[in-house]
């Protein structure tokens, strides 16, 4: 119940504020013998690094990760892994004037009400920089899953009204455009759209889609720790998320059972498949062996440069003009955060599933 | 991490199968001195009782709850509350023939794969009857919240393509139609629509909307135990849920920051409000004092009477004709289940928030 | 953090009061395919049943257990197991007069202070009858461990000043005397000693010793979830426990390193052993493959028939004469409770250990 | 269930190895508004610092703590606190030769068996240096408790056969001798005794006693999260602990009920007291308002300079001569570690107790 700790067996705890000494994460419950080094984790952090494109904050940070514990001779030891990224570019002065002001769409008001005061520098703990810890831990979760053949395809599905066309889906394209879209034409139009909104001093939202392949049948615990329920929490804990859906999602509410049910069939080799995947790879909260597919809706970045009405901490009505460095959209840099949280929540279920039957336990110990 | 236990301070653990001796729930962490009796809990159970209308399974069950522990002289004692509902109408024979068959859209296949075998009688543990325990526990959570002025308005927003009209919203209407819709005209059209699908031996999905009023500012723990993240998990753990959204939800992905941001203002009395509530009552994962508003998408009932293709547990391709007693739609009876899970997840955050500052702790103990 | 739930993967939650409708336990996280029936669980309950000898309360209870869920065709299904024992002989009147009185050595005072009031009938939730749930769950944990060759030898080591003589240790004797001592001569002397104290209207304490054999190397998680730390909590949660020690225990505080260190050696077959076992089978919180040996000190039964000074709930100084039915000693009936708690705490560590290295995880899934 | 995380509401997670970059701890669930700075935490760390006397390892470490997050303007913010102590003096070469050898009384063998390999430098994760994180977190827990008037008196009760004389108990003396004994004469004799054993290249054990005053009535959750059960686990998780007892402890096993029961009485002001405190301040697992008193037995330091028999990781019988820097006794430096773990486990119960009755919850929110 302590808010910054996530997981039961594979446990992560993030710490750090936007303008403190650094951001970090502790990972406990990582098995021994996993090959890990800083350069591998860095490849994940680089996907959320600021300043990578004109659509992300120009804040200059290399966000270089350092392993402080839990790795010996290039392998995890089974003991806690501590990772840190020091904050470099802090420019607190940008924020001094909003210390007393509650920015619309931000957590300034709720933090002050809950705690009595807050670290107002750059959003403090509620800053997007907190996700650095999640991504670093997610890289390790991803490494565990990769060894078992579980892989992620995570990308921007839409930005504002501009959505990808599945006929033009190209996995390679994802990492080759600043918006992480799998459709280069949609990416082009989205860039133009973003450019216009930036000129309007406004921001936009979007949708991230994630596909997880190679998941064995059986992950997920009935009834509360269902695979999809844990995914929903993991993903909804990311700032700016307003919606989560699995498989046919909200569309399922308009479908008939005869449409939405996925028929099972055995192929010639006797292998089991589903003719369709409206389930999104989860039946009764347990993975069915098919791809897990989910979508996440993000709201527009609350930090916009237009003048806004709000109040200050004396409850006086005021106008606020936000300065500083802000992304016009959260989505592209959030793609790797969504992937990270999904990986982290899957590892717990992968581990717990090992104890689901006496046959498995006997085979392990005898 | 044990799948049938939910919560950290206010903890519930449900047990029981569709055709076992009964269904029950244990509640630990309920404060002492709460007035509770069986008739109060029964009012919640009656909202999900089968056979209440022609749109729910004709299975005849009174689902009468019995309090086995934790209540003395009409008040909770602070010790575990055990509640049981005995199964009456079981008719296992209806299900015998599907023992070897994997029904499309059901958990038969995943349970067998995970556990090696399953209680195939009526879905066993994955049956909707498991939610009896949730609703009984939810009644108690609801009683705690009610004492603090926190109230729920939970209803059917849409059934298939038929959605309520907010101009015709009437709270009283909700309990006066079998579909729990707040718009009697929409309810009428939805009943006709349902009737047609039942004749087609098909089923339909729908959306439930829930509004929680009177929530104090400050509930929710950054960063993983955000109020909305916990709600998402609580609600997604209900069978048949495919989507969850808060406030502006998926629509937020198409909005501009200048539209979606809710401006704060102080009224003449100095009280704080938001001009709009796109946030759905949660900022940075913490309640902002406004109504909490969320929506849940349910898939169509997987049990349909049309002949379907599937496989058996010898991996042979077969046809299945489902018999027995099944609702053509999950949504109406699920309204109280959604309300229950929301109440249960809020109580944990309500309790943990009491320890968020030294001032509060000092005031309590000194 | 909810007091009546124990365990992380293999989770038990007990409920029920001495004079309520019954006592029960829910078990979640039990693997599927374990052969269990009521008669097996009953053999454990019979070891703590009241009225078995003149040294235990004459309260007549058969304490027959009933399985309510989680078992199908004689095997566990992997879903929650609910067990209940109905209370038969309640005689509340015995207790009515102590409703307003705080018995020395009992939890009456602390319960009233914590909760504002209490179920005063027979100690309510703090009654020894609560351990029925622990013993029933322990029977199931014991069955899991037995399949892996892990066995328990748990007995009364001393009653008051009378201690067993290890030269006369006979395992068969344990279940053949009402005090569960492995030395028939000591048992005889202890019975005479107890008889005298009962005539004095007094009670006595004692020590239980437990040996666990066949534990594989590697159970226990550094640093907080050490095997011995978890055992200590599990055992100290039993009412009346005042001390816990492992291996050389308190004696170790007077020993030299050269005495207390256990030298490792390899026998001709290359198998590893320790020349001694001062460690009690645990090194660095992890099982070392040797027998786990621990001792538990119990205080004398607080319910004595001598007149005692105390206060009532008006804070008035009064005299109290306890009536009703009370054991002159807790120890013999607690032997199976200690065994149960040890088994329950081991299962969690047995499961979690399966995820300690990537090699083990790869072998499981690939 | 992840071994290096402790606590439910007030959660700590330690990380770091003896010869890694540093040792640290994350603290989540610390209330906002607590005055904390590095110099305050340092006073606790200095009590376990090596090289402070000739009875502790000459390893030279200042063990200076640095606050990385969670504190702003000198007060905690309610968000995670990250503390780090960098390792300075590492001399890995001292340890290289024992990389392949399993030292008697150490965790070398069990770590290798559990994880497949280990960080062999100075015990790696099982080194006493891990306790730096506990002590730093304990300083913060202690600060919370101090604000509520809860104070600790923790000291060395005995070293080998030499025990303090309560008639000569002087609290001031504790911090004025290198062994942290409250009796200067006993301390003198203990120093001479230690000197002899060091000349014998041997080590000794001892007992730590801890008294906690000012604890309000009501802390502790029946039935598993009893105050004493949680204390037992917290203390037993410290390396080298072999025994734990509360109040009359093991002696209670030889007492009569009429001796061991503590009579309640009301003084002239109506305040409640116990005539004696055999209970050690806990009744039914709940604090009774009296001093909490417990004792902890430590084994002798396993690292001795005498030649010992053991095996290497090829299961060959060998002789080992341990070099390096080792305390001849663990006890004096462990005094502050015991105090830290006790404080940490109390905070959780202090917080959870705030939710034990509806009256308390209503008073808080309404």
Coordinates of C-alpha atoms in Angstrom, one line a residue, chain B:
Chain B
X1 CA -0.1 -11.9 -5.1
X2 CA -2.7 -14.4 -4.2
X3 CA -5.3 -13.9 -6.8
X4 CA -8.5 -14.1 -4.7
X5 CA -7.4 -11.5 -2.1
X6 CA -7.9 -7.8 -2.8
X7 CA -6.8 -4.8 -0.8
X8 CA -4.0 -3.9 1.6
X9 CA -5.7 -2.5 4.7
X10 CA -9.3 -3.2 3.9
X11 CA -8.8 -6.7 2.6
X12 CA -11.4 -9.0 1.0
X13 CA -11.0 -12.6 0.0
X14 CA -13.7 -14.3 -2.0
X15 CA -14.2 -18.0 -2.4
X16 CA -16.7 -20.5 -3.9
X17 CA -17.8 -22.0 -7.1
X18 CA -21.0 -21.8 -9.1
X19 CA -22.0 -25.4 -8.1
X20 CA -20.2 -25.9 -4.8
X21 CA -21.8 -25.6 -1.4
X22 CA -21.8 -21.8 -1.5
X23 CA -20.1 -18.5 -2.2
X24 CA -18.5 -16.4 0.4
X25 CA -16.2 -13.6 1.3
X26 CA -13.9 -12.7 4.2
X27 CA -13.4 -9.0 5.0
X28 CA -10.4 -8.0 7.2
X29 CA -9.5 -4.5 8.3
X30 CA -13.1 -3.3 8.7
X31 CA -13.1 -0.7 11.5
X32 CA -15.1 -1.4 14.7
X33 CA -18.4 0.2 15.4
X34 CA -19.9 0.1 12.0
X35 CA -23.7 -0.7 12.1
X36 CA -24.2 -3.7 9.8
X37 CA -26.9 -6.4 9.5
X38 CA -27.9 -9.1 7.0
X39 CA -30.9 -7.2 5.6
X40 CA -28.6 -4.2 4.7
X41 CA -26.2 -6.4 2.8
X42 CA -29.1 -8.2 1.2
X43 CA -30.3 -5.0 -0.5
X44 CA -27.1 -5.0 -2.5
X45 CA -27.2 -8.7 -3.3
X46 CA -30.8 -8.3 -4.5
X47 CA -29.5 -5.9 -7.2
X48 CA -27.5 -8.8 -8.8
X49 CA -29.9 -11.6 -8.0
X50 CA -30.7 -13.9 -10.9
X51 CA -34.3 -14.3 -12.1
X52 CA -35.1 -10.7 -11.4
X53 CA -36.2 -10.1 -15.0
X54 CA -36.5 -11.9 -18.2
X55 CA -33.1 -10.5 -19.2
X56 CA -31.3 -12.5 -16.5
X57 CA -30.9 -16.2 -16.1
X58 CA -34.0 -17.9 -14.8
X59 CA -31.8 -19.8 -12.3
X60 CA -33.8 -19.5 -9.1
X61 CA -31.6 -18.4 -6.2
X62 CA -32.7 -16.2 -3.3
X63 CA -29.0 -15.6 -2.6
X64 CA -29.6 -15.0 1.1
X65 CA -26.5 -13.8 3.0
X66 CA -25.5 -15.0 6.4
X67 CA -23.0 -13.2 8.7
X68 CA -20.8 -15.8 10.3
X69 CA -18.4 -13.6 12.3
X70 CA -17.1 -10.1 13.0
X71 CA -20.4 -8.6 14.1
X72 CA -21.6 -8.4 17.7
X73 CA -24.6 -6.5 19.1
X74 CA -25.3 -5.2 15.5
X75 CA -21.9 -3.6 15.1
X76 CA -18.6 -4.7 13.5
X77 CA -16.0 -5.6 16.1
X78 CA -12.9 -4.8 14.1
X79 CA -12.2 -8.5 13.5
X80 CA -12.7 -10.5 10.3
X81 CA -16.2 -10.5 8.9
X82 CA -17.2 -13.8 7.2
X83 CA -20.2 -13.8 4.9
X84 CA -21.8 -16.8 3.1
X85 CA -24.5 -17.4 0.6
X86 CA -25.4 -21.1 0.1
X87 CA -26.0 -22.4 -3.4
X88 CA -29.5 -23.7 -3.8
X89 CA -30.3 -24.4 -7.4
X90 CA -27.4 -26.3 -9.0
X91 CA -28.6 -28.6 -11.7
X92 CA -25.1 -29.9 -12.5
X93 CA -26.5 -32.1 -15.2
X94 CA -26.9 -29.0 -17.4
X95 CA -23.2 -28.7 -17.6
X96 CA -22.0 -32.3 -17.6
X97 CA -21.8 -32.4 -21.4
X98 CA -19.5 -29.4 -21.7
X99 CA -17.0 -30.9 -19.2
X100 CA -14.7 -31.8 -22.1
X101 CA -15.5 -28.8 -24.3
X102 CA -13.9 -25.4 -24.4
X103 CA -16.6 -22.8 -24.8
X104 CA -15.6 -19.8 -27.0
X105 CA -15.2 -16.6 -24.9
X106 CA -15.1 -18.6 -21.6
X107 CA -12.2 -19.5 -19.3
X108 CA -12.5 -23.3 -19.8
X109 CA -9.4 -23.6 -22.0
X110 CA -7.2 -21.3 -19.9
X111 CA -8.2 -22.9 -16.6
X112 CA -7.5 -26.4 -17.9
X113 CA -4.1 -25.3 -19.3
X114 CA -3.1 -23.5 -16.1
X115 CA -4.3 -26.0 -13.5
X116 CA -4.3 -29.3 -15.4
X117 CA -8.1 -29.7 -14.8
X118 CA -11.0 -27.6 -13.6
X119 CA -14.4 -27.7 -11.9
X120 CA -16.4 -27.6 -15.1
X121 CA -19.8 -27.2 -13.3
X122 CA -21.2 -23.9 -14.5
X123 CA -17.8 -22.3 -14.9
X124 CA -16.8 -23.2 -11.4
X125 CA -14.7 -20.4 -10.0
X126 CA -14.9 -18.3 -13.2
X127 CA -18.7 -18.1 -12.9
X128 CA -20.4 -14.8 -12.4
X129 CA -21.6 -16.1 -9.1
X130 CA -18.1 -15.4 -7.7
X131 CA -19.2 -11.7 -7.7
X132 CA -21.7 -12.4 -4.9
X133 CA -18.7 -12.2 -2.5
X134 CA -17.6 -8.9 -4.0
X135 CA -21.1 -7.4 -3.7
X136 CA -21.5 -8.5 -0.1
X137 CA -18.1 -6.9 0.8
X138 CA -19.0 -3.9 -1.3
X139 CA -22.0 -3.3 0.8
X140 CA -19.8 -3.0 3.9
X141 CA -17.3 -0.7 2.1
X142 CA -20.3 1.4 0.9
X143 CA -21.5 1.7 4.5
X144 CA -18.1 3.0 5.6
X145 CA -18.1 5.6 2.8
X146 CA -21.7 6.6 3.4
X147 CA -20.8 7.6 7.0
X148 CA -18.3 10.1 5.5
X149 CA -20.8 11.4 2.9
X150 CA -19.4 9.6 -0.1
X151 CA -22.2 8.3 -2.3
X152 CA -22.4 6.3 -5.6
X153 CA -24.6 6.8 -8.7
X154 CA -24.0 3.8 -10.9
X155 CA -26.1 2.8 -13.9
X156 CA -26.3 1.3 -17.4
X157 CA -25.2 4.0 -19.9
X158 CA -25.7 1.9 -23.0
X159 CA -26.8 -1.5 -24.2
X160 CA -25.5 -2.4 -27.6
X161 CA -26.0 0.7 -29.8
X162 CA -28.7 2.2 -27.4
X163 CA -27.3 4.9 -25.2
X164 CA -29.0 7.1 -22.6
X165 CA -29.8 10.7 -23.3
X166 CA -28.4 12.9 -20.5
X167 CA -31.2 15.4 -21.0
X168 CA -33.6 12.7 -19.8
X169 CA -31.4 11.6 -16.9
X170 CA -33.5 10.7 -13.9
X171 CA -31.7 9.1 -10.9
X172 CA -35.0 7.6 -9.5
X173 CA -35.5 5.7 -12.8
X174 CA -32.4 3.7 -12.3
X175 CA -33.9 1.2 -9.9
X176 CA -37.3 1.3 -11.6
X177 CA -36.4 -0.6 -14.8
X178 CA -34.8 -4.1 -15.2
X179 CA -31.8 -2.6 -17.1
X180 CA -30.9 -0.1 -14.4
X181 CA -30.9 2.8 -16.9
X182 CA -31.5 6.4 -15.8
X183 CA -33.5 7.2 -18.9
X184 CA -36.8 5.4 -19.2
X185 CA -37.2 5.9 -22.9
X186 CA -33.7 4.5 -23.6
X187 CA -34.6 1.6 -21.3
X188 CA -37.7 0.9 -23.3
X189 CA -35.8 0.8 -26.6
X190 CA -33.1 -1.3 -25.1
X191 CA -35.6 -3.8 -23.8
X192 CA -37.0 -4.2 -27.4
X193 CA -33.5 -4.5 -28.7
X194 CA -32.6 -7.2 -26.2
X195 CA -35.8 -9.1 -27.0
X196 CA -34.8 -9.3 -30.7
X197 CA -31.3 -10.6 -29.8
X198 CA -32.7 -13.2 -27.5
X199 CA -34.9 -14.4 -30.4
X200 CA -31.7 -14.6 -32.5
X201 CA -30.2 -16.7 -29.7
X202 CA -27.5 -14.0 -29.4
X203 CA -26.2 -11.8 -26.7
X204 CA -25.1 -8.1 -26.5
X205 CA -22.6 -5.9 -24.6
X206 CA -22.9 -2.5 -23.0
X207 CA -21.4 0.3 -20.9
X208 CA -21.8 1.1 -17.2
X209 CA -21.1 4.6 -15.9
X210 CA -20.4 5.4 -12.3
X211 CA -20.3 8.7 -10.4
X212 CA -18.9 9.0 -6.9
X213 CA -19.7 12.2 -5.0
X214 CA -18.5 13.6 -1.8
X215 CA -15.0 12.3 -2.1
X216 CA -12.6 14.4 0.0
X217 CA -9.5 15.9 -1.7
X218 CA -6.4 13.8 -1.2
X219 CA -7.3 10.2 -1.7
X220 CA -4.7 8.3 -3.8
X221 CA -1.1 7.6 -3.4
X222 CA 1.5 8.6 -6.0
X223 CA 2.9 7.0 -8.0
X224 CA 1.6 3.5 -8.5
X225 CA -1.3 3.4 -6.1
X226 CA -3.1 6.3 -7.8
X227 CA -6.8 6.4 -7.2
X228 CA -7.6 5.9 -10.9
X229 CA -5.0 3.1 -11.3
X230 CA -6.5 1.2 -8.3
X231 CA -10.0 1.8 -9.7
X232 CA -8.9 0.5 -13.1
X233 CA -7.6 -2.7 -11.6
X234 CA -10.6 -3.2 -9.3
X235 CA -13.1 -2.8 -12.2
X236 CA -11.0 -4.7 -14.7
X237 CA -11.0 -7.7 -12.4
X238 CA -14.7 -8.2 -13.1
X239 CA -15.4 -10.8 -15.7
X240 CA -16.4 -9.5 -19.1
X241 CA -14.8 -6.1 -18.8
X242 CA -12.9 -5.0 -21.9
X243 CA -12.4 -1.2 -21.3
X244 CA -12.1 1.4 -18.5
X245 CA -11.9 5.2 -18.8
X246 CA -12.0 8.1 -16.4
X247 CA -13.4 11.6 -17.1
X248 CA -12.9 12.5 -20.7
X249 CA -11.4 9.1 -21.2
X250 CA -10.6 8.0 -24.8
X251 CA -12.1 11.3 -26.1
X252 CA -9.2 13.1 -24.3
X253 CA -6.9 11.6 -27.0
X254 CA -8.5 13.9 -29.6
X255 CA -8.7 17.0 -27.5
X256 CA -6.4 20.0 -27.1
X257 CA -4.8 20.9 -23.8
X258 CA -6.8 24.2 -23.8
X259 CA -10.0 22.2 -24.0
X260 CA -9.2 19.4 -21.7
X261 CA -7.6 21.4 -18.9
X262 CA -10.1 22.2 -16.1
X263 CA -9.6 25.7 -14.8
X264 CA -9.8 26.1 -11.0
X265 CA -11.7 29.0 -9.5
X266 CA -12.7 30.1 -6.1
X267 CA -16.4 31.0 -5.5
X268 CA -17.5 34.0 -3.4
X269 CA -17.2 31.8 -0.2
X270 CA -13.6 31.0 -1.2
X271 CA -14.5 27.4 -1.9
X272 CA -12.5 25.8 -4.7
X273 CA -14.1 24.4 -7.9
X274 CA -13.2 23.4 -11.4
X275 CA -15.1 25.0 -14.3
X276 CA -15.2 21.6 -16.0
X277 CA -14.4 18.0 -14.9
X278 CA -12.6 16.4 -17.8
X279 CA -10.2 15.0 -15.2
X280 CA -13.1 12.9 -13.8
X281 CA -12.2 14.0 -10.2
X282 CA -8.6 12.8 -10.2
X283 CA -5.4 14.9 -10.7
X284 CA -2.0 13.2 -10.5
X285 CA -3.7 10.1 -9.2
X286 CA -5.2 12.0 -6.2
X287 CA -8.9 13.0 -5.7
X288 CA -9.5 16.7 -6.4
X289 CA -12.8 17.0 -4.5
X290 CA -14.9 16.9 -7.6
X291 CA -17.1 13.9 -8.7
X292 CA -15.2 10.9 -9.7
X293 CA -16.6 9.7 -13.0
X294 CA -15.7 6.5 -14.9
X295 CA -17.1 4.2 -17.5
X296 CA -16.7 0.4 -18.0
X297 CA -17.2 -1.5 -21.2
X298 CA -18.6 -5.0 -21.0
X299 CA -18.4 -7.6 -23.8
X300 CA -21.5 -9.6 -24.8
X301 CA -22.3 -12.6 -22.7
X302 CA -20.1 -15.4 -24.2
X303 CA -22.8 -18.0 -23.5
X304 CA -25.1 -17.9 -26.6
X305 CA -27.5 -20.6 -27.9
X306 CA -26.3 -20.5 -31.4
X307 CA -24.1 -23.4 -32.6
X308 CA -20.5 -22.5 -32.3
X309 CA -17.2 -24.0 -33.6
X310 CA -14.7 -24.9 -30.9
X311 CA -12.4 -27.7 -29.7
X312 CA -12.6 -30.3 -26.9
X313 CA -9.9 -31.3 -24.4
X314 CA -8.5 -33.8 -26.9
X315 CA -7.8 -30.8 -29.2
X316 CA -10.5 -32.1 -31.7
X317 CA -12.5 -29.5 -33.7
X318 CA -16.2 -29.8 -32.7
X319 CA -19.5 -27.9 -32.7
X320 CA -21.0 -26.8 -29.4
X321 CA -24.5 -26.0 -28.5
X322 CA -24.6 -24.3 -25.1
X323 CA -27.6 -25.2 -22.9
X324 CA -28.5 -24.1 -19.4
X325 CA -29.5 -20.7 -18.1
X326 CA -27.7 -17.6 -19.3
X327 CA -28.2 -13.8 -19.3
X328 CA -28.4 -12.3 -22.8
X329 CA -26.4 -9.4 -21.3
X330 CA -24.1 -9.0 -18.3
X331 CA -24.5 -5.3 -17.8
X332 CA -27.6 -4.7 -15.7
X333 CA -26.6 -7.2 -13.0
X334 CA -23.0 -6.0 -13.1
X335 CA -24.0 -2.4 -12.2
X336 CA -23.9 -3.2 -8.4
X337 CA -20.6 -5.2 -8.9
X338 CA -18.9 -2.2 -10.4
X339 CA -20.2 -0.1 -7.6
X340 CA -18.9 -2.7 -5.1
X341 CA -15.4 -2.9 -6.5
X342 CA -15.2 0.9 -6.7
X343 CA -16.2 1.2 -3.0
X344 CA -13.8 -1.5 -1.9
X345 CA -10.8 0.1 -3.7
X346 CA -11.7 3.6 -2.3
X347 CA -11.7 2.5 1.4
X348 CA -8.1 1.4 1.2
X349 CA -7.1 4.8 -0.1
X350 CA -9.3 6.6 2.4
X351 CA -7.5 4.8 5.3
X352 CA -4.0 5.2 4.0
X353 CA -4.5 8.9 3.4
X354 CA -4.9 9.3 7.2
X355 CA -1.1 8.9 7.5
X356 CA 0.0 11.3 4.8
X357 CA 1.3 14.0 7.1
X358 CA 2.9 14.4 10.5
X359 CA 0.3 17.0 11.4
X360 CA -2.5 14.5 10.9
X361 CA -0.7 11.8 12.9
X362 CA 0.1 14.2 15.7
X363 CA -3.5 15.4 15.9
X364 CA -4.6 11.8 16.1
X365 CA -2.3 10.6 18.9
X366 CA -1.6 13.7 20.9

